[in-house]
Short mmCIF file of C-alpha atoms in Angstrom, two decimals:
data_model
loop_
_atom_site.label_atom_id
_atom_site.label_comp_id
_atom_site.label_asym_id
_atom_site.label_seq_id
_atom_site.Cartn_x
_atom_site.Cartn_y
_atom_site.Cartn_z
CA MET B 1024 -87.77 106.03 296.44
CA ILE B 1025 -85.02 103.94 295.10
CA GLN B 1026 -86.36 100.82 296.78
CA ASN B 1027 -89.78 101.36 295.27
CA ASN B 1028 -88.28 101.55 291.82
CA GLU B 1029 -86.35 98.33 292.32
CA LYS B 1030 -89.47 96.53 293.51
CA GLU B 1031 -91.38 97.69 290.49
CA ALA B 1032 -88.55 96.55 288.18
CA THR B 1033 -88.37 93.19 289.87
CA SER B 1034 -92.12 92.77 289.64
CA GLU B 1035 -92.10 93.61 285.94
CA ASN B 1036 -89.23 91.18 285.32
CA ALA B 1037 -91.15 88.47 287.10
CA ILE B 1038 -94.15 89.16 284.97
CA GLN B 1039 -92.01 89.03 281.79
CA PHE B 1040 -90.39 85.81 282.94
CA ASP B 1041 -93.78 84.27 283.50
CA ALA B 1042 -94.87 85.38 280.04
CA LEU B 1043 -91.69 84.00 278.49
CA GLU B 1044 -92.12 80.75 280.36
CA GLN B 1045 -95.66 80.42 279.00
CA VAL B 1046 -94.44 81.12 275.46
CA LEU B 1047 -91.61 78.62 275.94
CA GLN B 1048 -94.05 76.00 277.16
CA LYS B 1049 -96.19 76.59 274.05
CA VAL B 1050 -93.13 76.28 271.83
CA VAL B 1051 -92.11 73.06 273.57
CA GLY B 1052 -95.67 71.74 273.16
CA SER B 1053 -95.62 72.65 269.47
CA LEU B 1054 -92.26 70.95 268.99
CA GLU B 1055 -93.52 67.85 270.70
CA LYS B 1056 -96.57 67.77 268.42
CA PHE B 1057 -94.33 68.36 265.37
CA GLN B 1058 -92.13 65.46 266.40
CA VAL B 1059 -95.17 63.23 266.68
CA ASN B 1060 -96.40 64.37 263.27
CA LEU B 1061 -92.89 63.94 261.82
CA ASP B 1062 -92.72 60.38 263.10
CA ALA B 1063 -96.13 59.66 261.59
CA ALA B 1064 -95.07 61.21 258.26
CA THR B 1065 -91.89 59.16 258.25
CA ALA B 1066 -93.90 56.01 258.83
CA ASP B 1067 -96.22 56.98 255.96
CA ILE B 1068 -93.25 57.65 253.71
CA ASP B 1069 -91.82 54.24 254.55
CA LYS B 1070 -95.16 52.62 253.68
CA VAL B 1071 -95.38 54.53 250.39
CA SER B 1072 -91.82 53.54 249.54
CA GLN B 1073 -92.61 49.91 250.30
CA TRP B 1074 -95.78 50.07 248.23
CA SER B 1075 -93.84 51.68 245.38
CA SER B 1076 -91.29 48.89 245.45
CA GLU B 1077 -94.02 46.29 245.42
CA ILE B 1078 -95.76 48.03 242.49
CA GLN B 1079 -92.47 48.24 240.62
CA VAL B 1080 -91.91 44.52 241.12
CA ARG B 1081 -95.45 43.74 239.96
CA LEU B 1082 -95.06 46.01 236.94
CA SER B 1083 -91.81 44.33 236.04
CA ASN B 1084 -93.42 40.91 236.37
CA MET B 1085 -96.36 42.01 234.22
CA LYS B 1086 -93.99 43.21 231.50
CA LYS B 1087 -92.18 39.90 231.59
CA VAL B 1088 -95.47 38.02 231.33
CA GLU B 1089 -96.66 40.27 228.52
CA SER B 1090 -93.41 39.80 226.67
CA ALA B 1091 -93.54 36.04 227.12
CA LEU B 1092 -97.22 35.50 226.35
CA GLY B 1093 -98.07 38.46 224.15
CA ALA B 1094 -97.48 36.51 220.94
CA GLU B 1095 -99.44 33.56 222.30
CA ILE B 1096 -102.37 35.77 223.19
CA ASP B 1097 -102.27 37.51 219.79
CA THR B 1098 -102.46 34.19 217.98
CA HIS B 1099 -105.76 33.47 219.73
CA LEU B 1100 -107.34 36.82 219.15
CA LEU B 1101 -108.46 37.10 215.53
CA PRO B 1102 -107.73 40.56 214.16
CA PRO B 1103 -110.73 42.31 212.57
CA THR B 1104 -108.70 42.90 209.40
CA LEU B 1105 -108.14 39.16 209.04
CA ILE B 1106 -111.83 38.42 209.42
CA LYS B 1107 -112.77 41.12 206.91
CA THR B 1108 -110.19 39.93 204.36
CA ILE B 1109 -111.28 36.29 204.53
CA CYS B 1110 -114.98 37.16 204.31
CA THR B 1111 -115.02 39.93 201.70
CA GLY B 1112 -111.46 40.37 200.37
CA ASP B 1113 -110.45 40.02 196.74
CA MET B 1114 -109.17 36.47 196.25
CA GLU B 1115 -107.03 37.56 193.31
CA HIS B 1116 -105.09 39.93 195.56
CA PRO B 1117 -102.03 38.60 197.43
CA SER B 1118 -103.51 39.86 200.71
CA TRP B 1119 -106.13 37.10 200.64
CA SER B 1120 -103.46 34.43 200.31
CA THR B 1121 -101.57 36.02 203.21
CA ALA B 1122 -104.73 36.11 205.31
CA LEU B 1123 -105.32 32.43 204.59
CA GLU B 1124 -101.84 31.61 205.82
CA GLN B 1125 -102.51 33.58 209.00
CA LEU B 1126 -105.79 31.75 209.52
CA GLU B 1127 -103.94 28.48 209.13
CA ILE B 1128 -101.65 29.54 211.97
CA TYR B 1129 -104.59 30.33 214.24
CA LEU B 1130 -106.24 27.02 213.46
CA GLY B 1131 -103.03 25.12 214.02
CA ASP B 1132 -102.04 26.87 217.27
CA GLU B 1133 -105.48 26.45 218.81
CA GLY B 1134 -105.14 22.72 218.78
CA ASN B 1135 -101.75 22.86 220.48
CA ALA B 1136 -102.67 25.10 223.47
CA THR B 1137 -100.85 23.58 226.46
CA ASN B 1138 -99.19 26.55 228.15
CA ASN B 1139 -100.53 27.08 231.72
CA GLU B 1140 -99.78 30.78 231.75
CA LYS B 1141 -101.69 31.21 228.47
CA LEU B 1142 -104.67 29.38 229.90
CA THR B 1143 -104.53 31.67 232.91
CA LEU B 1144 -104.71 34.78 230.75
CA LEU B 1145 -107.46 33.33 228.49
CA SER B 1146 -110.60 32.27 230.27
CA HIS B 1147 -112.14 28.96 229.28
CA LYS B 1148 -115.15 30.76 227.88
CA GLY B 1149 -112.96 33.12 225.88
CA SER B 1150 -110.97 30.21 224.40
CA GLU B 1151 -114.13 28.47 223.28
CA GLU B 1152 -115.38 31.67 221.67
CA GLN B 1153 -112.11 32.13 219.79
CA GLU B 1154 -112.14 28.50 218.66
CA GLU B 1155 -115.70 28.81 217.43
CA LEU B 1156 -114.85 32.02 215.59
CA CYS B 1157 -111.82 30.35 213.96
CA GLN B 1158 -113.95 27.45 212.78
CA LYS B 1159 -116.58 29.76 211.32
CA LEU B 1160 -113.88 31.70 209.53
CA CYS B 1161 -112.43 28.40 208.29
CA TYR B 1162 -115.83 27.39 206.88
CA LYS B 1163 -116.11 30.76 205.17
CA ALA B 1164 -112.67 30.35 203.64
CA ILE B 1165 -113.58 26.85 202.40
CA GLU B 1166 -116.78 28.19 200.85
CA ARG B 1167 -115.00 30.97 199.03
CA ILE B 1168 -112.20 28.65 197.83
CA ARG B 1169 -114.79 26.18 196.52
CA ASN B 1170 -116.58 28.92 194.59
CA TYR B 1171 -113.27 30.23 193.26
CA ILE B 1172 -112.19 26.82 191.95
CA VAL B 1173 -115.62 26.08 190.46
CA VAL B 1174 -115.61 29.38 188.57
CA THR B 1175 -112.10 28.63 187.30
CA ILE B 1176 -113.10 25.15 186.10
CA LYS B 1177 -116.10 26.61 184.27
CA LEU B 1178 -113.75 28.92 182.36
CA PHE B 1179 -112.38 25.87 180.55
CA ARG B 1180 -115.79 25.24 179.01
CA HIS B 1181 -115.75 28.52 177.17
CA GLY B 1182 -114.62 28.84 173.56
CA LEU B 1183 -111.12 30.09 173.00
CA VAL B 1184 -109.48 30.24 176.42
CA ASP B 1185 -105.83 30.33 177.34
CA VAL B 1186 -105.62 27.21 179.48
CA ALA B 1187 -101.95 27.69 180.32
CA SER B 1188 -102.54 31.24 181.58
CA ILE B 1189 -105.58 30.24 183.64
CA ARG B 1190 -103.76 27.35 185.24
CA LYS B 1191 -100.73 29.48 185.98
CA HIS B 1192 -102.52 32.42 187.59
CA ARG B 1193 -105.70 30.93 189.08
CA PHE B 1194 -104.44 27.47 190.05
CA ILE B 1195 -100.67 27.28 190.42
CA GLY B 1196 -100.44 30.88 191.63
CA LYS B 1197 -103.13 30.10 194.23
CA LYS B 1198 -102.02 26.59 195.06
CA ASN B 1199 -102.31 27.21 198.81
CA TYR B 1200 -106.09 27.60 198.33
CA TYR B 1201 -106.45 23.96 197.29
CA THR B 1202 -103.91 22.86 199.91
CA PHE B 1203 -105.96 24.56 202.62
CA LEU B 1204 -109.12 22.95 201.25
CA SER B 1205 -107.54 19.48 201.13
CA LYS B 1206 -106.46 19.78 204.75
CA HIS B 1207 -109.73 21.04 206.21
CA ASN B 1208 -112.25 19.36 203.86
CA PRO B 1209 -110.65 16.41 202.02
CA LEU B 1210 -113.96 15.15 200.64
CA LEU B 1211 -114.76 18.47 198.97
CA SER B 1212 -111.25 18.68 197.51
CA LEU B 1213 -111.69 15.24 195.92
CA GLU B 1214 -115.04 16.28 194.45
CA LEU B 1215 -113.47 19.41 192.96
CA ARG B 1216 -110.61 17.37 191.55
CA LYS B 1217 -113.12 15.03 189.93
CA ALA B 1218 -114.97 18.03 188.46
CA TYR B 1219 -111.69 19.29 187.02
CA ILE B 1220 -110.90 15.86 185.54
CA ASN B 1221 -114.33 15.59 183.88
CA THR B 1222 -114.07 19.10 182.48
CA MET B 1223 -110.60 18.59 181.05
CA ASN B 1224 -111.63 15.25 179.61
CA TRP B 1225 -114.31 17.09 177.62
CA TYR B 1226 -111.99 19.99 176.84
CA TYR B 1227 -109.20 17.94 175.28
CA TYR B 1228 -111.52 15.64 173.35
CA TYR B 1229 -113.46 18.60 171.99
CA HIS B 1230 -110.38 20.47 170.79
CA PHE B 1231 -108.51 17.43 169.48
CA TYR B 1232 -111.61 16.36 167.58
CA HIS B 1233 -111.82 19.75 165.86
CA TYR B 1234 -108.08 19.69 165.26
CA SER B 1235 -108.44 16.31 163.53
CA LEU B 1236 -111.13 17.83 161.29
CA LEU B 1237 -108.78 20.70 160.50
CA LEU B 1238 -105.90 18.38 159.54
CA SER B 1239 -108.29 16.26 157.47
CA ARG B 1240 -108.70 19.21 155.13
CA VAL B 1241 -105.03 19.05 154.13
CA ASN B 1242 -104.30 17.47 150.76
CA ILE B 1243 -101.88 14.66 151.65
CA LEU B 1244 -99.59 13.01 149.14
CA LYS B 1245 -100.52 9.35 149.13
CA GLY B 1246 -97.17 8.13 147.84
CA GLU B 1247 -96.11 5.91 144.96
CA LEU B 1248 -95.00 2.35 144.38
CA ILE B 1249 -91.85 1.49 142.48
CA ARG B 1250 -92.97 0.12 139.16
CA PRO B 1251 -92.07 0.62 135.50
CA GLU B 1252 -94.87 0.86 132.98
CA GLU B 1253 -94.51 0.33 129.28
CA ASP B 1254 -95.73 2.98 126.90
CA ARG B 1255 -96.98 2.48 123.34
CA LYS B 1256 -93.47 2.54 121.87
CA GLY B 1257 -92.27 -0.27 124.13
CA PHE B 1258 -90.13 1.94 126.34
CA PHE B 1259 -90.46 2.28 130.10
CA MET B 1260 -91.71 5.31 132.00
CA LEU B 1261 -91.70 5.93 135.76
CA GLY B 1262 -95.37 5.85 136.58
CA LYS B 1263 -98.51 6.78 134.80
CA GLY B 1264 -99.90 10.15 135.81
CA SER B 1265 -96.78 11.20 137.68
CA SER B 1266 -94.34 13.87 136.69
CA GLN B 1267 -90.61 13.32 137.03
CA ILE B 1268 -90.43 16.04 139.68
CA GLN B 1269 -93.17 14.55 141.87
CA SER B 1270 -91.67 11.08 141.51
CA SER B 1271 -88.31 12.28 142.73
CA ARG B 1272 -89.99 14.07 145.62
CA MET B 1273 -91.68 10.93 146.86
CA PHE B 1274 -88.46 8.93 147.17
CA SER B 1275 -85.95 11.68 147.88
CA LEU B 1276 -85.34 12.42 151.53
CA ASP B 1277 -83.48 15.64 150.78
CA LEU B 1278 -86.58 17.33 149.38
CA ARG B 1279 -88.56 16.75 152.55
CA SER B 1280 -88.46 18.89 155.69
CA GLN B 1281 -85.94 17.41 158.08
CA ASN B 1282 -86.84 19.13 161.34
CA PHE B 1283 -90.20 19.95 162.86
CA ASP B 1284 -90.83 21.81 166.09
CA ILE B 1285 -93.79 23.42 167.80
CA ASN B 1286 -93.40 26.49 165.60
CA SER B 1287 -93.99 24.47 162.42
CA VAL B 1288 -97.19 22.84 163.63
CA LEU B 1289 -100.14 23.13 161.27
CA MET B 1290 -102.73 25.48 162.73
CA ALA B 1291 -105.94 26.94 161.31
CA SER B 1292 -104.20 29.88 159.63
CA THR B 1293 -101.53 27.61 158.17
CA VAL B 1294 -104.03 25.07 156.86
CA ASN B 1295 -106.04 27.80 155.12
CA HIS B 1296 -102.85 28.94 153.43
CA ILE B 1297 -101.66 25.50 152.23
CA GLU B 1298 -105.02 23.77 151.79
CA SER B 1299 -104.57 23.45 148.02
CA SER B 1300 -100.88 22.52 148.25
CA PRO B 1301 -100.16 18.78 148.71
CA GLN B 1302 -98.26 17.94 151.89
CA PHE B 1303 -96.24 14.96 152.94
CA LEU B 1304 -97.96 12.71 155.45
CA GLU B 1305 -95.24 13.13 158.08
CA ARG B 1306 -96.05 16.81 158.52
CA ILE B 1307 -99.62 15.93 159.50
CA TYR B 1308 -98.36 13.27 161.88
CA PHE B 1309 -95.69 15.53 163.38
CA SER B 1310 -98.21 18.32 163.91
CA TRP B 1311 -100.67 16.01 165.64
CA GLU B 1312 -98.13 14.34 167.89
CA LEU B 1313 -96.36 17.58 168.82
CA VAL B 1314 -99.64 19.24 169.81
CA PHE B 1315 -100.76 16.14 171.69
CA THR B 1316 -97.41 15.82 173.47
CA GLU B 1317 -97.32 19.49 174.38
CA HIS B 1318 -100.76 19.42 175.99
CA ALA B 1319 -100.36 16.01 177.63
CA SER B 1320 -97.00 16.91 179.17
CA ALA B 1321 -98.24 20.27 180.44
CA GLU B 1322 -101.32 18.63 181.95
CA TYR B 1323 -99.24 15.92 183.61
CA PHE B 1324 -96.89 18.40 185.26
CA PHE B 1325 -99.84 20.50 186.38
CA LEU B 1326 -101.51 17.48 188.00
CA LEU B 1327 -98.33 16.65 189.87
CA GLU B 1328 -97.76 20.17 191.10
CA TYR B 1329 -101.28 21.25 191.93
CA PHE B 1330 -102.96 18.10 193.21
CA GLU B 1331 -99.73 16.52 194.52
CA LEU B 1332 -100.78 13.10 193.25
CA SER B 1333 -99.32 9.91 194.59
CA THR B 1334 -97.54 7.54 192.23
CA GLU B 1335 -100.65 5.34 192.07
CA ASP B 1336 -102.95 8.26 191.27
CA GLN B 1337 -100.78 9.78 188.55
CA LYS B 1338 -101.57 7.23 185.85
CA THR B 1339 -105.22 6.89 186.85
CA THR B 1340 -105.87 10.62 186.85
CA PHE B 1341 -104.00 11.20 183.59
CA HIS B 1342 -105.97 8.51 181.77
CA SER B 1343 -109.23 9.76 183.25
CA ILE B 1344 -108.53 13.04 181.48
CA PHE B 1345 -107.03 11.73 178.22
CA ASP B 1346 -108.77 8.39 177.58
CA GLY B 1347 -111.17 9.90 175.05
CA SER B 1348 -108.40 11.89 173.38
CA LEU B 1349 -106.10 8.86 173.26
CA GLN B 1350 -108.78 6.81 171.51
CA LEU B 1351 -109.40 9.67 169.11
CA SER B 1352 -105.67 9.91 168.43
CA GLN B 1353 -105.48 6.18 167.77
CA GLN B 1354 -108.33 6.38 165.27
CA PHE B 1355 -107.01 9.51 163.59
CA ILE B 1356 -103.54 8.06 163.01
CA THR B 1357 -105.05 4.77 161.84
CA ASP B 1358 -107.14 6.58 159.25
CA LEU B 1359 -104.18 8.79 158.31
CA ILE B 1360 -101.82 5.95 157.43
CA SER B 1361 -104.30 3.29 156.29
CA THR B 1362 -104.29 4.37 152.63
CA SER B 1363 -100.75 5.75 152.46
CA ILE B 1364 -98.07 4.01 150.43
CA ASP B 1365 -95.39 6.56 151.33
CA SER B 1366 -92.76 4.39 153.01
CA ILE B 1367 -90.44 7.35 153.64
CA ALA B 1368 -93.16 9.25 155.47
CA ILE B 1369 -94.11 6.24 157.61
CA LEU B 1370 -90.49 5.59 158.58
CA LYS B 1371 -90.01 9.26 159.45
CA CYS B 1372 -93.08 9.01 161.68
CA ILE B 1373 -91.54 5.97 163.39
CA ARG B 1374 -88.24 7.77 164.01
CA PHE B 1375 -90.02 10.84 165.29
CA THR B 1376 -92.08 8.73 167.69
CA GLN B 1377 -88.93 7.02 168.96
CA GLU B 1378 -87.47 10.47 169.65
CA LEU B 1379 -90.62 11.39 171.57
CA ILE B 1380 -90.22 8.26 173.70
CA LEU B 1381 -86.66 9.24 174.61
CA GLN B 1382 -87.78 12.80 175.28
CA SER B 1383 -90.59 11.65 177.57
CA GLN B 1384 -88.12 9.52 179.53
CA LYS B 1385 -85.75 12.46 179.80
CA ASN B 1386 -88.53 14.82 180.92
CA LEU B 1387 -89.99 12.22 183.30
CA VAL B 1388 -93.41 11.95 181.66
CA PRO B 1389 -93.98 8.17 181.85
CA VAL B 1390 -97.76 8.31 181.45
CA ILE B 1391 -97.55 9.22 177.76
CA GLU B 1392 -95.16 6.45 176.75
CA PRO B 1393 -97.96 3.87 176.22
CA HIS B 1394 -99.44 6.23 173.62
CA TYR B 1395 -96.15 6.38 171.73
CA THR B 1396 -95.86 2.60 171.94
CA SER B 1397 -99.32 2.22 170.42
CA MET B 1398 -98.27 4.54 167.59
CA ILE B 1399 -95.19 2.40 166.93
CA ILE B 1400 -97.42 -0.67 166.88
CA LEU B 1401 -99.55 1.02 164.21
CA LEU B 1402 -96.68 2.35 162.11
CA TRP B 1403 -94.38 -0.67 161.82
CA PRO B 1404 -96.98 -3.01 160.29
CA ARG B 1405 -98.04 -0.29 157.86
CA LEU B 1406 -94.43 0.23 156.78
CA GLN B 1407 -94.04 -3.52 156.33
CA ALA B 1408 -97.21 -3.60 154.23
CA ILE B 1409 -95.93 -0.78 152.01
CA MET B 1410 -92.57 -2.48 151.54
CA ASP B 1411 -94.43 -5.65 150.59
CA LEU B 1412 -96.39 -3.64 148.04
CA HIS B 1413 -93.14 -2.36 146.57
CA SER B 1414 -91.86 -5.90 146.27
CA GLU B 1415 -95.10 -7.16 144.76
CA SER B 1416 -95.06 -4.26 142.31
CA LEU B 1417 -91.57 -5.24 141.15
CA GLN B 1418 -92.60 -8.88 140.86
CA LYS B 1419 -95.58 -7.98 138.70
CA SER B 1420 -93.71 -5.49 136.52
CA PRO B 1421 -94.16 -6.11 132.76
CA LEU B 1422 -91.10 -7.19 130.82
CA PRO B 1423 -89.85 -5.22 127.81
CA SER B 1424 -90.98 -6.54 124.44
CA LYS B 1425 -87.45 -6.25 123.04
CA SER B 1426 -84.64 -6.76 125.54
CA ASP B 1427 -81.99 -5.90 122.96
CA ASP B 1428 -83.43 -2.37 122.74
CA LEU B 1429 -82.47 -1.68 126.37
CA ALA B 1430 -79.58 0.74 126.72
CA SER B 1431 -76.59 -0.28 128.79
CA THR B 1432 -77.01 2.85 130.91
CA PRO B 1433 -78.74 2.47 134.28
CA HIS B 1434 -82.46 1.89 134.01
CA PRO B 1435 -84.68 4.80 135.19
CA LEU B 1436 -86.18 2.42 137.70
CA THR B 1437 -82.75 1.97 139.28
CA GLN B 1438 -82.61 5.66 140.14
CA ARG B 1439 -85.86 5.39 142.06
CA VAL B 1440 -84.80 2.21 143.86
CA SER B 1441 -81.46 3.77 144.82
CA GLU B 1442 -83.22 6.90 146.15
CA LEU B 1443 -85.63 4.78 148.16
CA LEU B 1444 -82.84 2.61 149.61
CA TYR B 1445 -80.74 5.68 150.40
CA SER B 1446 -83.64 7.40 152.20
CA LEU B 1447 -84.53 4.29 154.21
CA ALA B 1448 -80.87 3.71 155.12
CA THR B 1449 -80.33 7.34 156.13
CA LEU B 1450 -83.37 7.25 158.40
CA SER B 1451 -81.99 4.04 159.93
CA ALA B 1452 -78.42 5.26 160.37
CA ASN B 1453 -78.72 5.55 164.16
CA SER B 1454 -80.66 2.35 164.65
CA LEU B 1455 -78.78 0.06 167.04
CA GLU B 1456 -81.11 -2.93 167.05
CA ALA B 1457 -82.51 -5.30 164.47
CA GLU B 1458 -85.70 -3.96 162.95
CA PRO B 1459 -88.35 -5.42 160.63
CA LEU B 1460 -87.23 -2.93 158.01
CA THR B 1461 -83.96 -4.81 157.46
CA HIS B 1462 -85.75 -7.88 156.14
CA SER B 1463 -88.10 -5.81 153.98
CA VAL B 1464 -85.24 -3.86 152.39
CA SER B 1465 -83.36 -7.08 151.68
CA ARG B 1466 -86.43 -8.54 150.04
CA LEU B 1467 -86.92 -5.40 147.96
CA SER B 1468 -83.30 -5.51 146.79
CA HIS B 1469 -83.55 -9.18 145.82
CA ASP B 1470 -86.81 -8.58 143.93
CA PHE B 1471 -85.26 -5.64 142.11
CA VAL B 1472 -82.20 -7.68 141.13
CA ALA B 1473 -84.49 -10.45 139.92
CA LEU B 1474 -86.40 -7.90 137.82
CA LEU B 1475 -83.16 -6.62 136.25
CA ASN B 1476 -82.20 -10.17 135.37
CA LYS B 1477 -85.59 -10.65 133.72
CA PHE B 1478 -85.10 -7.43 131.76
CA CYS B 1479 -81.93 -8.74 130.15
CA GLU B 1480 -82.87 -12.42 129.79
CA GLY B 1481 -83.54 -11.95 126.09
CA MET B 1482 -80.33 -10.10 125.36
CA SER B 1483 -78.23 -11.94 122.81
CA ASP B 1484 -75.06 -10.04 123.67
CA GLU B 1485 -73.75 -11.28 127.04
CA ARG B 1486 -71.25 -8.42 127.33
CA LYS B 1487 -74.08 -5.89 126.92
CA ARG B 1488 -76.10 -7.83 129.48
CA ASN B 1489 -73.29 -7.75 132.04
CA ARG B 1490 -72.60 -4.08 131.32
CA PHE B 1491 -76.28 -3.28 131.83
CA LEU B 1492 -76.35 -5.09 135.18
CA SER B 1493 -73.01 -3.64 136.28
CA ASN B 1494 -74.09 -0.08 135.54
CA ASN B 1495 -77.28 -0.52 137.56
CA PHE B 1496 -75.49 -2.16 140.50
CA THR B 1497 -72.79 0.52 140.44
CA LEU B 1498 -75.37 3.31 140.54
CA ILE B 1499 -77.07 1.87 143.60
CA SER B 1500 -73.84 1.19 145.50
CA THR B 1501 -72.57 4.69 144.63
CA VAL B 1502 -75.77 6.32 145.94
CA LEU B 1503 -75.62 4.20 149.12
CA SER B 1504 -72.05 5.37 149.72
CA GLY B 1505 -73.51 8.66 150.94
CA ALA B 1506 -75.53 6.93 153.67
CA HIS B 1507 -74.31 5.66 157.03
CA GLY B 1508 -75.32 2.89 159.35
CA LYS B 1509 -75.57 -0.88 159.22
CA LEU B 1510 -78.46 -0.99 156.75
CA ALA B 1511 -76.61 1.18 154.23
CA PHE B 1512 -73.41 -0.82 154.72
CA ASP B 1513 -75.13 -4.17 154.18
CA GLN B 1514 -77.00 -3.06 151.06
CA LYS B 1515 -73.94 -1.41 149.58
CA ALA B 1516 -71.92 -4.57 150.17
CA TYR B 1517 -74.68 -6.65 148.57
CA PHE B 1518 -74.73 -4.66 145.32
CA GLU B 1519 -70.93 -4.40 145.19
CA GLU B 1520 -70.74 -8.18 145.47
CA LEU B 1521 -73.23 -8.55 142.61
CA ASN B 1522 -71.24 -6.09 140.54
CA GLU B 1523 -68.06 -8.08 141.08
CA LYS B 1524 -69.78 -11.27 139.93
CA VAL B 1525 -71.01 -9.81 136.63
CA ASN B 1526 -67.60 -8.30 135.95
CA ASP B 1527 -65.70 -11.53 136.49
#
């Protein structure tokens, strides 16, 4: 019984061992398969890690390339906003000027493409397309700039336009427009410059012509010659048809305006106000020359800044614009002074012109100096002619019928001569070189002294004669004491010497 139980237990254990061995074999088989799969997974992980490293390296290289060539690529890819601005943008807005500068960069960089990496990124076909697009955009910019400049030039042909404002905002403020045009289409830029020159030639002539008509309406004091005239009673008066006040005005420098500037220029409103009031000739001359100088100087500086003219082109271009106006100015001044006998006014015009010459040299406006020189050439001979007329007037003066009736006090004529000499000497105080005026003044003084001697030739009383001469010489030398300069000194010394002789 016991043996049977043991056999059964042993048999069952054997069966269990067999079952466990089968399970163990399955587990071993599963572990072996897992190891194989684990090895395969490890190999895959190693491959993925290697691929990841390679991708990381490539990504890093791409970032370096993008960083290095990104700007180069951008300069060859025209932004849509740039194209839109150039084609349809408002040219008065600063954005258009900025867009033009950007386009200039694209055009400039395209011609300098030498980087191998850039050529690798941009296909040959793509580069050609970008270049063609840049050129088309350049042509569009040139077209719009041409139209813009033409419209601006046409503005000058309108009536009352503010030339300075137009030039400042539409030309100088947009100077890069013309610079761009000159670089990419030099022939067109020259044609536009010629159109501007022709227009301004008409503009200045038209306005200066009408300005000359305006100044011609002013009643100008012709002036007077020094001459005594005998009335019915045998006494001398200072000039037929002239009041004492007007006579003193013509020869007195103190009663004339001493300083003129651009604010005192005669304009339409001013002329309408003073049309019936006589004016000294120098005010007309000053107004004309100041206006002419102001416009000519402004135009010259504009030409230099906007067109960037060479030294050779500066004079040619300036005269192409102002030739007509210069001829008009020459004729106007000739007509203005041709009938004048106002020596003070003519000399003031000469001094003013000399100041303009110095000012033009200081401001570096050499092109206008020939105009001033031509004015000097006109004015000096006229002054000489007037001084000759004064001398001739003294030489032809009638003598008093009764010399003994002359008072020993200074003759009224002496007052006028002294005022004239004082005014001429004062205006010549700063003159450092010999001038034609010196000879003319000396001649006038000698003729006047000769006339005084004729006045007293018939005097029976020599003491009265000497007293008469001495009083006249003393008056002139006293008046000249208030003037400075070589001319005043010489004339004062001359009359003091004469006074000493008659008092000996």
